[in-house]
mmCIF file of C-alpha atoms in Angstrom:
data_model
loop_
_atom_site.group_PDB
_atom_site.id
_atom_site.type_symbol
_atom_site.label_atom_id
_atom_site.label_comp_id
_atom_site.label_asym_id
_atom_site.label_seq_id
_atom_site.Cartn_x
_atom_site.Cartn_y
_atom_site.Cartn_z
ATOM 1 C CA MET A 1 75.655 -129.013 -85.258
ATOM 2 C CA THR A 2 73.570 -127.240 -87.818
ATOM 3 C CA SER A 3 75.220 -126.377 -91.106
ATOM 4 C CA THR A 4 74.387 -123.280 -93.096
ATOM 5 C CA ASN A 5 74.888 -122.184 -96.668
ATOM 6 C CA ARG A 6 75.916 -118.674 -95.653
ATOM 7 C CA GLU A 7 78.750 -117.355 -97.841
ATOM 8 C CA PRO A 8 81.592 -115.282 -96.413
ATOM 9 C CA LEU A 9 80.783 -111.586 -96.453
ATOM 10 C CA GLY A 10 83.618 -110.824 -98.838
ATOM 11 C CA HIS A 11 82.290 -113.370 -101.331
ATOM 12 C CA GLN A 12 78.784 -111.934 -101.055
ATOM 13 C CA GLU A 13 80.114 -108.473 -101.838
ATOM 14 C CA MET A 14 81.978 -109.739 -104.867
ATOM 15 C CA SER A 15 79.019 -111.707 -106.257
ATOM 16 C CA ASN A 16 76.281 -109.169 -105.574
ATOM 17 C CA PRO A 17 76.108 -105.589 -106.811
ATOM 18 C CA THR A 18 76.811 -103.182 -103.963
ATOM 19 C CA ASP A 19 75.814 -99.542 -103.690
ATOM 20 C CA TYR A 20 79.169 -98.306 -102.403
ATOM 21 C CA GLU A 21 78.125 -94.659 -102.495
ATOM 22 C CA SER A 22 75.249 -95.350 -100.100
ATOM 23 C CA LEU A 23 77.614 -97.258 -97.834
ATOM 24 C CA ALA A 24 80.076 -94.367 -97.927
ATOM 25 C CA ALA A 25 77.311 -91.874 -97.161
ATOM 26 C CA ALA A 26 76.186 -93.972 -94.195
ATOM 27 C CA LEU A 27 79.737 -94.228 -92.832
ATOM 28 C CA ALA A 28 80.227 -90.494 -93.234
ATOM 29 C CA THR A 29 77.411 -89.808 -90.763
ATOM 30 C CA SER A 30 79.408 -91.504 -88.011
ATOM 31 C CA PRO A 31 82.153 -89.663 -86.093
ATOM 32 C CA ASP A 32 84.088 -92.952 -86.038
ATOM 33 C CA TYR A 33 84.705 -93.072 -89.779
ATOM 34 C CA ARG A 34 86.122 -90.842 -92.470
ATOM 35 C CA VAL A 35 85.498 -91.619 -96.107
ATOM 36 C CA LEU A 36 87.989 -90.885 -98.886
ATOM 37 C CA ARG A 37 86.904 -90.833 -102.514
ATOM 38 C CA ARG A 38 89.255 -91.344 -105.420
ATOM 39 C CA VAL A 39 89.642 -88.282 -107.644
ATOM 40 C CA VAL A 40 88.468 -89.043 -111.143
ATOM 41 C CA GLY A 41 89.030 -86.247 -113.628
ATOM 42 C CA ARG A 42 85.779 -84.587 -114.633
ATOM 43 C CA ASP A 43 84.874 -81.712 -116.908
ATOM 44 C CA GLU A 44 81.677 -80.246 -115.402
ATOM 45 C CA PHE A 45 81.515 -78.607 -111.971
ATOM 46 C CA ALA A 46 78.959 -75.788 -111.691
ATOM 47 C CA THR A 47 76.680 -73.667 -113.832
ATOM 48 C CA PRO A 48 78.379 -70.288 -114.303
ATOM 49 C CA VAL A 49 76.906 -67.149 -112.785
ATOM 50 C CA GLY A 50 77.770 -63.845 -114.455
ATOM 51 C CA GLU A 51 81.045 -63.214 -116.235
ATOM 52 C CA THR A 52 83.486 -66.095 -116.602
ATOM 53 C CA LYS A 53 87.264 -66.116 -116.815
ATOM 54 C CA ILE A 54 89.915 -68.734 -117.474
ATOM 55 C CA GLY A 55 92.505 -70.015 -115.046
ATOM 56 C CA ILE A 56 95.328 -72.541 -115.352
ATOM 57 C CA ILE A 57 96.449 -75.054 -112.759
ATOM 58 C CA LEU A 58 100.103 -75.872 -113.386
ATOM 59 C CA ASP A 59 102.430 -78.459 -111.902
ATOM 60 C CA THR A 60 106.019 -79.364 -112.707
ATOM 61 C CA GLU A 61 108.391 -82.172 -111.841
ATOM 62 C CA THR A 62 112.048 -81.234 -112.150
ATOM 63 C CA THR A 63 115.576 -82.626 -111.846
ATOM 64 C CA GLY A 64 116.203 -80.437 -108.797
ATOM 65 C CA LEU A 65 115.359 -77.260 -106.946
ATOM 66 C CA ASP A 66 117.419 -74.678 -108.835
ATOM 67 C CA PRO A 67 115.680 -73.276 -111.946
ATOM 68 C CA ARG A 68 118.987 -71.886 -113.194
ATOM 69 C CA ALA A 69 120.638 -75.314 -113.261
ATOM 70 C CA ASP A 70 117.842 -77.898 -113.226
ATOM 71 C CA GLN A 71 115.305 -78.856 -115.868
ATOM 72 C CA ILE A 72 111.593 -79.657 -116.057
ATOM 73 C CA ILE A 73 111.031 -83.373 -116.654
ATOM 74 C CA GLU A 74 107.216 -83.240 -116.572
ATOM 75 C CA LEU A 75 104.738 -80.424 -117.089
ATOM 76 C CA ALA A 76 100.966 -80.478 -116.620
ATOM 77 C CA MET A 77 98.497 -77.697 -117.343
ATOM 78 C CA LEU A 78 94.779 -77.848 -116.636
ATOM 79 C CA SER A 79 92.733 -75.017 -118.170
ATOM 80 C CA PHE A 80 89.415 -74.274 -116.467
ATOM 81 C CA GLU A 81 86.629 -71.717 -116.442
ATOM 82 C CA TYR A 82 85.435 -69.956 -113.284
ATOM 83 C CA ASP A 83 82.723 -67.391 -112.627
ATOM 84 C CA GLU A 84 82.331 -64.161 -110.669
ATOM 85 C CA ARG A 85 81.566 -66.121 -107.487
ATOM 86 C CA GLY A 86 85.007 -67.699 -107.649
ATOM 87 C CA GLN A 87 83.354 -71.030 -108.416
ATOM 88 C CA VAL A 88 84.970 -73.608 -110.717
ATOM 89 C CA CYS A 89 82.594 -74.178 -113.643
ATOM 90 C CA GLN A 90 84.245 -76.493 -116.153
ATOM 91 C CA VAL A 91 87.522 -77.914 -117.413
ATOM 92 C CA LEU A 92 88.436 -76.647 -120.856
ATOM 93 C CA GLU A 93 91.604 -78.558 -121.700
ATOM 94 C CA ARG A 94 94.352 -80.715 -120.239
ATOM 95 C CA TYR A 95 97.976 -80.917 -121.300
ATOM 96 C CA GLN A 96 100.685 -83.190 -119.937
ATOM 97 C CA SER A 97 104.141 -83.913 -121.304
ATOM 98 C CA PHE A 98 107.397 -85.471 -120.239
ATOM 99 C CA ASN A 99 110.575 -83.610 -121.139
ATOM 100 C CA ASP A 100 114.011 -85.091 -121.720
ATOM 101 C CA PRO A 101 116.476 -82.990 -119.674
ATOM 102 C CA GLY A 102 119.431 -84.175 -121.750
ATOM 103 C CA ARG A 103 121.147 -85.790 -118.799
ATOM 104 C CA PRO A 104 120.388 -88.591 -116.317
ATOM 105 C CA ILE A 105 117.657 -87.915 -113.773
ATOM 106 C CA PRO A 106 119.106 -88.017 -110.239
ATOM 107 C CA PRO A 107 118.156 -91.253 -108.418
ATOM 108 C CA GLU A 108 116.529 -89.339 -105.557
ATOM 109 C CA VAL A 109 114.270 -87.547 -108.042
ATOM 110 C CA THR A 110 113.232 -90.844 -109.627
ATOM 111 C CA GLN A 111 112.513 -92.225 -106.154
ATOM 112 C CA LEU A 112 110.352 -89.199 -105.324
ATOM 113 C CA THR A 113 108.490 -88.820 -108.619
ATOM 114 C CA GLY A 114 108.634 -92.261 -110.195
ATOM 115 C CA ILE A 115 109.919 -90.664 -113.404
ATOM 116 C CA THR A 116 112.773 -92.571 -115.060
ATOM 117 C CA ASP A 117 115.192 -91.773 -117.873
ATOM 118 C CA ASP A 118 113.306 -94.189 -120.142
ATOM 119 C CA MET A 119 109.997 -92.389 -119.519
ATOM 120 C CA VAL A 120 111.322 -89.001 -120.645
ATOM 121 C CA ALA A 121 113.648 -90.176 -123.421
ATOM 122 C CA GLY A 122 112.838 -88.430 -126.690
ATOM 123 C CA HIS A 123 110.003 -86.332 -125.202
ATOM 124 C CA SER A 124 109.802 -82.539 -125.270
ATOM 125 C CA ILE A 125 107.271 -79.946 -124.162
ATOM 126 C CA ASP A 126 105.188 -78.432 -126.954
ATOM 127 C CA LEU A 127 105.806 -74.730 -126.393
ATOM 128 C CA ALA A 128 103.128 -73.746 -128.921
ATOM 129 C CA THR A 129 100.508 -75.591 -126.856
ATOM 130 C CA VAL A 130 101.843 -74.079 -123.644
ATOM 131 C CA GLU A 131 101.559 -70.589 -125.102
ATOM 132 C CA ARG A 132 98.084 -71.212 -126.526
ATOM 133 C CA LEU A 133 96.744 -72.363 -123.161
ATOM 134 C CA ALA A 134 98.468 -69.688 -121.092
ATOM 135 C CA GLU A 135 97.553 -66.736 -123.297
ATOM 136 C CA THR A 136 93.828 -67.172 -122.551
ATOM 137 C CA ALA A 137 94.278 -67.341 -118.765
ATOM 138 C CA VAL A 138 94.144 -64.429 -116.333
ATOM 139 C CA ILE A 139 95.757 -66.425 -113.512
ATOM 140 C CA VAL A 140 98.065 -69.421 -113.145
ATOM 141 C CA ILE A 141 97.667 -71.406 -109.923
ATOM 142 C CA ALA A 142 100.275 -73.757 -108.494
ATOM 143 C CA HIS A 143 100.581 -75.562 -105.178
ATOM 144 C CA ASN A 144 103.923 -73.889 -104.437
ATOM 145 C CA ALA A 145 104.033 -71.075 -106.951
ATOM 146 C CA ALA A 146 107.376 -69.870 -105.567
ATOM 147 C CA PHE A 147 108.828 -73.073 -107.039
ATOM 148 C CA ASP A 148 106.776 -73.657 -110.186
ATOM 149 C CA ARG A 149 106.728 -70.057 -111.437
ATOM 150 C CA ARG A 150 110.510 -69.814 -111.495
ATOM 151 C CA PHE A 151 110.758 -72.906 -113.721
ATOM 152 C CA ALA A 152 107.777 -71.904 -115.858
ATOM 153 C CA GLU A 153 109.207 -68.458 -116.614
ATOM 154 C CA ARG A 154 112.375 -70.047 -117.914
ATOM 155 C CA LEU A 155 110.339 -72.417 -120.044
ATOM 156 C CA HIS A 156 108.290 -69.682 -121.760
ATOM 157 C CA PRO A 157 108.189 -65.887 -121.274
ATOM 158 C CA ILE A 158 104.387 -65.829 -121.342
ATOM 159 C CA PHE A 159 104.378 -66.965 -117.702
ATOM 160 C CA SER A 160 106.039 -63.709 -116.644
ATOM 161 C CA LYS A 161 103.039 -61.835 -118.070
ATOM 162 C CA ARG A 162 100.351 -63.701 -116.129
ATOM 163 C CA GLY A 163 99.038 -63.312 -112.613
ATOM 164 C CA TRP A 164 99.915 -66.157 -110.268
ATOM 165 C CA GLY A 165 98.225 -67.613 -107.218
ATOM 166 C CA CYS A 166 99.571 -70.115 -104.696
ATOM 167 C CA SER A 167 97.224 -72.588 -103.040
ATOM 168 C CA LEU A 168 99.999 -73.541 -100.617
ATOM 169 C CA SER A 169 100.823 -70.129 -99.148
ATOM 170 C CA GLU A 170 97.873 -67.851 -99.938
ATOM 171 C CA LEU A 171 95.127 -69.775 -98.161
ATOM 172 C CA PRO A 172 94.732 -69.796 -94.341
ATOM 173 C CA TRP A 173 94.971 -73.562 -93.894
ATOM 174 C CA SER A 174 96.283 -73.363 -90.315
ATOM 175 C CA ASP A 175 93.444 -71.040 -89.332
ATOM 176 C CA ALA A 176 91.075 -73.790 -90.448
ATOM 177 C CA GLY A 177 92.799 -76.270 -88.136
ATOM 178 C CA ILE A 178 94.627 -78.054 -90.951
ATOM 179 C CA ARG A 179 98.092 -78.950 -89.714
ATOM 180 C CA SER A 180 99.798 -79.485 -93.051
ATOM 181 C CA ALA A 181 99.326 -77.830 -96.432
ATOM 182 C CA LYS A 182 100.876 -80.713 -98.341
ATOM 183 C CA LEU A 183 98.586 -81.442 -101.282
ATOM 184 C CA GLU A 184 97.956 -85.091 -100.452
ATOM 185 C CA TYR A 185 97.086 -84.202 -96.867
ATOM 186 C CA LEU A 186 94.742 -81.417 -97.966
ATOM 187 C CA GLY A 187 93.061 -83.920 -100.259
ATOM 188 C CA MET A 188 92.383 -86.222 -97.317
ATOM 189 C CA CYS A 189 90.983 -83.310 -95.318
ATOM 190 C CA PHE A 190 88.521 -82.767 -98.168
ATOM 191 C CA GLY A 191 87.723 -86.505 -98.355
ATOM 192 C CA LEU A 192 89.784 -87.084 -101.509
ATOM 193 C CA PHE A 193 92.753 -89.186 -102.610
ATOM 194 C CA HIS A 194 94.560 -90.003 -105.831
ATOM 195 C CA ASP A 195 97.121 -92.565 -106.921
ATOM 196 C CA GLY A 196 100.631 -91.849 -108.078
ATOM 197 C CA HIS A 197 102.633 -88.663 -108.367
ATOM 198 C CA ARG A 198 101.890 -87.668 -111.966
ATOM 199 C CA ALA A 199 101.700 -83.926 -112.455
ATOM 200 C CA ILE A 200 98.289 -84.012 -114.132
ATOM 201 C CA ALA A 201 96.890 -86.088 -111.244
ATOM 202 C CA ASP A 202 98.064 -83.413 -108.809
ATOM 203 C CA CYS A 203 96.323 -80.784 -110.974
ATOM 204 C CA GLU A 204 93.058 -82.750 -110.906
ATOM 205 C CA LEU A 205 93.251 -83.108 -107.119
ATOM 206 C CA LEU A 206 93.954 -79.416 -106.621
ATOM 207 C CA LEU A 207 91.051 -78.425 -108.868
ATOM 208 C CA GLU A 208 88.686 -80.620 -106.834
ATOM 209 C CA ILE A 209 89.862 -78.920 -103.641
ATOM 210 C CA LEU A 210 89.469 -75.442 -105.127
ATOM 211 C CA ALA A 211 85.956 -76.300 -106.308
ATOM 212 C CA ARG A 212 84.780 -77.078 -102.760
ATOM 213 C CA PRO A 213 83.919 -74.687 -99.907
ATOM 214 C CA PHE A 214 86.815 -73.675 -97.723
ATOM 215 C CA PRO A 215 86.526 -75.452 -94.336
ATOM 216 C CA ALA A 216 83.945 -73.908 -91.981
ATOM 217 C CA THR A 217 82.824 -71.417 -94.652
ATOM 218 C CA ASP A 218 80.385 -71.335 -97.549
ATOM 219 C CA LYS A 219 82.891 -69.600 -99.835
ATOM 220 C CA PRO A 220 84.526 -71.552 -102.671
ATOM 221 C CA THR A 221 88.169 -72.244 -101.909
ATOM 222 C CA LEU A 222 89.044 -70.870 -105.336
ATOM 223 C CA GLY A 223 87.222 -67.637 -104.500
ATOM 224 C CA MET A 224 89.277 -67.221 -101.326
ATOM 225 C CA LEU A 225 92.481 -67.824 -103.258
ATOM 226 C CA LEU A 226 91.522 -65.260 -105.900
ATOM 227 C CA ASP A 227 90.794 -62.692 -103.181
ATOM 228 C CA ALA A 228 94.212 -63.317 -101.639
ATOM 229 C CA ALA A 229 95.971 -63.083 -104.995
ATOM 230 C CA ARG A 230 94.403 -59.660 -105.616
ATOM 231 C CA GLN A 231 95.893 -58.255 -102.412
ATOM 232 C CA PRO A 232 99.267 -56.493 -102.674
ATOM 233 C CA SER A 233 102.237 -57.809 -100.765
ATOM 234 C CA VAL A 234 105.859 -56.797 -100.315
ATOM 235 C CA ARG A 235 109.151 -58.532 -100.893
ATOM 236 C CA ILE A 236 111.409 -57.690 -97.977
ATOM 237 C CA TRP A 237 115.167 -58.062 -98.377
ATOM 238 C CA ALA A 238 117.689 -58.811 -95.653
ATOM 239 C CA PRO A 239 121.071 -57.893 -97.178
ATOM 240 C CA ASN A 240 124.334 -58.513 -95.330
ATOM 241 C CA SER A 241 122.567 -60.638 -92.725
ATOM 242 C CA PRO A 242 124.855 -62.643 -90.384
ATOM 243 C CA PHE A 243 125.823 -65.940 -92.007
ATOM 244 C CA ASP A 244 125.380 -67.919 -88.799
ATOM 245 C CA LEU A 245 121.687 -66.887 -88.676
ATOM 246 C CA LYS A 246 120.804 -68.197 -92.144
ATOM 247 C CA ASP A 247 118.964 -71.182 -90.673
ATOM 248 C CA LEU A 248 116.673 -68.821 -88.753
ATOM 249 C CA LEU A 249 115.875 -66.971 -91.967
ATOM 250 C CA LYS A 250 115.234 -70.218 -93.859
ATOM 251 C CA ALA A 251 112.939 -71.471 -91.108
ATOM 252 C CA ARG A 252 110.923 -68.251 -91.335
ATOM 253 C CA GLY A 253 110.453 -68.681 -95.077
ATOM 254 C CA TYR A 254 113.284 -66.568 -96.475
ATOM 255 C CA ARG A 255 114.865 -67.579 -99.796
ATOM 256 C CA TRP A 256 118.359 -66.878 -101.028
ATOM 257 C CA ASN A 257 118.858 -64.813 -104.172
ATOM 258 C CA VAL A 258 122.185 -65.137 -105.977
ATOM 259 C CA GLY A 259 122.185 -61.532 -107.160
ATOM 260 C CA SER A 260 121.035 -61.926 -110.763
ATOM 261 C CA ASP A 261 118.280 -60.083 -112.648
ATOM 262 C CA GLY A 262 119.073 -56.797 -110.895
ATOM 263 C CA ASP A 263 118.082 -58.003 -107.417
ATOM 264 C CA PRO A 264 120.391 -57.971 -104.376
ATOM 265 C CA LYS A 265 122.525 -60.932 -103.384
ATOM 266 C CA ALA A 266 120.566 -61.472 -100.197
ATOM 267 C CA TRP A 267 117.829 -63.354 -98.357
ATOM 268 C CA TYR A 268 114.255 -62.292 -99.096
ATOM 269 C CA ARG A 269 110.699 -63.108 -98.122
ATOM 270 C CA ASP A 270 107.297 -62.123 -99.521
ATOM 271 C CA VAL A 271 104.750 -61.068 -96.873
ATOM 272 C CA PRO A 272 101.300 -59.425 -96.943
ATOM 273 C CA GLU A 273 101.570 -55.658 -97.001
ATOM 274 C CA ALA A 274 99.847 -55.500 -93.609
ATOM 275 C CA ASP A 275 102.680 -57.587 -92.098
ATOM 276 C CA ARG A 276 105.494 -55.352 -93.321
ATOM 277 C CA GLU A 277 106.168 -53.664 -89.969
ATOM 278 C CA THR A 278 105.989 -56.978 -88.097
ATOM 279 C CA GLU A 279 108.610 -58.451 -90.411
ATOM 280 C CA LYS A 280 110.774 -55.352 -90.087
ATOM 281 C CA HIS A 281 110.622 -55.689 -86.285
ATOM 282 C CA TYR A 282 111.635 -59.372 -86.546
ATOM 283 C CA LEU A 283 114.693 -58.513 -88.620
ATOM 284 C CA GLN A 284 115.688 -55.690 -86.303
ATOM 285 C CA THR A 285 115.417 -57.754 -83.119
ATOM 286 C CA GLU A 286 116.302 -61.310 -84.210
ATOM 287 C CA ILE A 287 118.705 -60.909 -87.127
ATOM 288 C CA TYR A 288 120.451 -57.536 -86.987
ATOM 289 C CA SER A 289 120.114 -56.839 -83.243
ATOM 290 C CA GLY A 290 119.626 -53.139 -83.777
ATOM 291 C CA PRO A 291 118.358 -50.429 -86.093
ATOM 292 C CA PHE A 292 117.912 -51.688 -89.625
ATOM 293 C CA GLU A 293 115.910 -50.388 -92.576
ATOM 294 C CA PRO A 294 115.053 -53.222 -94.963
ATOM 295 C CA HIS A 295 114.652 -52.841 -98.709
ATOM 296 C CA TYR A 296 111.173 -53.445 -100.111
ATOM 297 C CA VAL A 297 109.523 -54.191 -103.433
ATOM 298 C CA ARG A 298 105.750 -53.955 -103.758
ATOM 299 C CA LEU A 299 104.255 -57.067 -105.364
ATOM 300 C CA THR A 300 101.022 -58.003 -107.110
ATOM 301 C CA ALA A 301 99.852 -61.257 -108.665
ATOM 302 C CA LEU A 302 101.799 -60.298 -111.795
ATOM 303 C CA THR A 303 105.145 -60.261 -109.980
ATOM 304 C CA ARG A 304 104.627 -62.343 -106.841
ATOM 305 C CA PHE A 305 106.600 -65.624 -106.604
ATOM 306 C CA SER A 306 108.902 -64.601 -109.450
ATOM 307 C CA ASP A 307 112.667 -64.245 -109.046
ATOM 308 C CA ARG A 308 112.798 -61.970 -112.101
ATOM 309 C CA ILE A 309 111.352 -58.852 -110.495
ATOM 310 C CA GLY A 310 114.405 -56.726 -111.322
ATOM 311 C CA GLY A 311 115.856 -53.880 -109.318
ATOM 312 C CA GLY A 312 112.532 -52.121 -108.929
ATOM 313 C CA ASP A 313 111.665 -49.254 -106.619
ATOM 314 C CA ARG A 314 112.582 -50.193 -103.046
ATOM 315 C CA SER A 315 111.607 -46.837 -101.562
ATOM 316 C CA GLU A 316 108.701 -46.269 -99.236
ATOM 317 C CA SER A 317 106.825 -44.593 -102.089
ATOM 318 C CA ALA A 318 106.678 -47.944 -103.875
ATOM 319 C CA LEU A 319 104.330 -49.196 -101.175
ATOM 320 C CA THR A 320 101.692 -46.495 -101.497
#
C-alpha cells in the first residue's frame, strides 16, 4: 500500500487562500447550481445620469398588527440617491433605532423578530432625525407599505406628506415567474441572502434588489417600482357586505376599516384604476349577488396605503 501526504480537501481550503468569487462564478455557469451572496451594506452603486432625487427605504418591527393599539419597537431608514433612469446611485445615510413600547413585547413577536424587552429598554426613536431624513425624500419605499405607512404616519406627520411605493404589491413578481414576494425569497431569486431579522438588514437587502434589473428585463427594478407608484389607483369600498363572506374579501386582499378618520366602517381594497370595473363586477357577482354601486376614492402615491385618507370624493368625477 502506498501512502500519500495528501491533505483532506477541507484542510487545504483552510490553509490556502481561495478565490471564492471565481468559484462562485464558475458554479453559476452550471444549471445544477445556484449561488447566493451575502448582502453587505455598501454606499456606491452607479454613476448618476441626469437629475437625481432622494428616496427612503423604511422598515418597522412592531408589537402587533394594529397601528391604533400597537407600537413600533424598531425603525430603520435608509436614505439613497437615484437618477432619472430609476437607477440606485448611492446610499446617503442610515438610521436604526429600537423603541421601548412601554409594555412587554408579546412572546410571539419576540419569536418572530428576535427583539426582546431588554433590547428595547430605555431606547426611543429620534424624531428629529426621522424628520430630517424624510423631508429630503420624494418617495418612501417599504416592502408592505400598507403596513409600514400606517405605523409611520402615527410616528410622525411628515410621512403623510410623502409619496409611498410598495415593493411587495406594486411590482409584477408573479408575471416574472416568482412564486412568493416575501423579501427573503425575493433575495434568493436575485442570488442574495442576509442574516437575522434586523430592520436595517431588510432595508439593505431591499435596496440591493431594487438596484438590479427586474427579471427578464433590462430595466432597474427601482425604475419599474417608480413607474407603478406614479400611476393612479382607486380605493374601492364594500360597505354592508355579508359577514359570512368576510373570509372571501380577506383572501382577495380587502382590509377592514373601523370607521375612523372620516372613512366608512367597511372592507376596502386598493386596485389599479384600470381594474376598477373588474373589481366592481367581482363584488356584484361574488359578494352582493346583485346590482351594487361601490364607493371609490382616487389614490396617488401621496395617499396610497394610508388609512388616513378621510371622507374624500367618492363620486365618479373623482376618478377623472
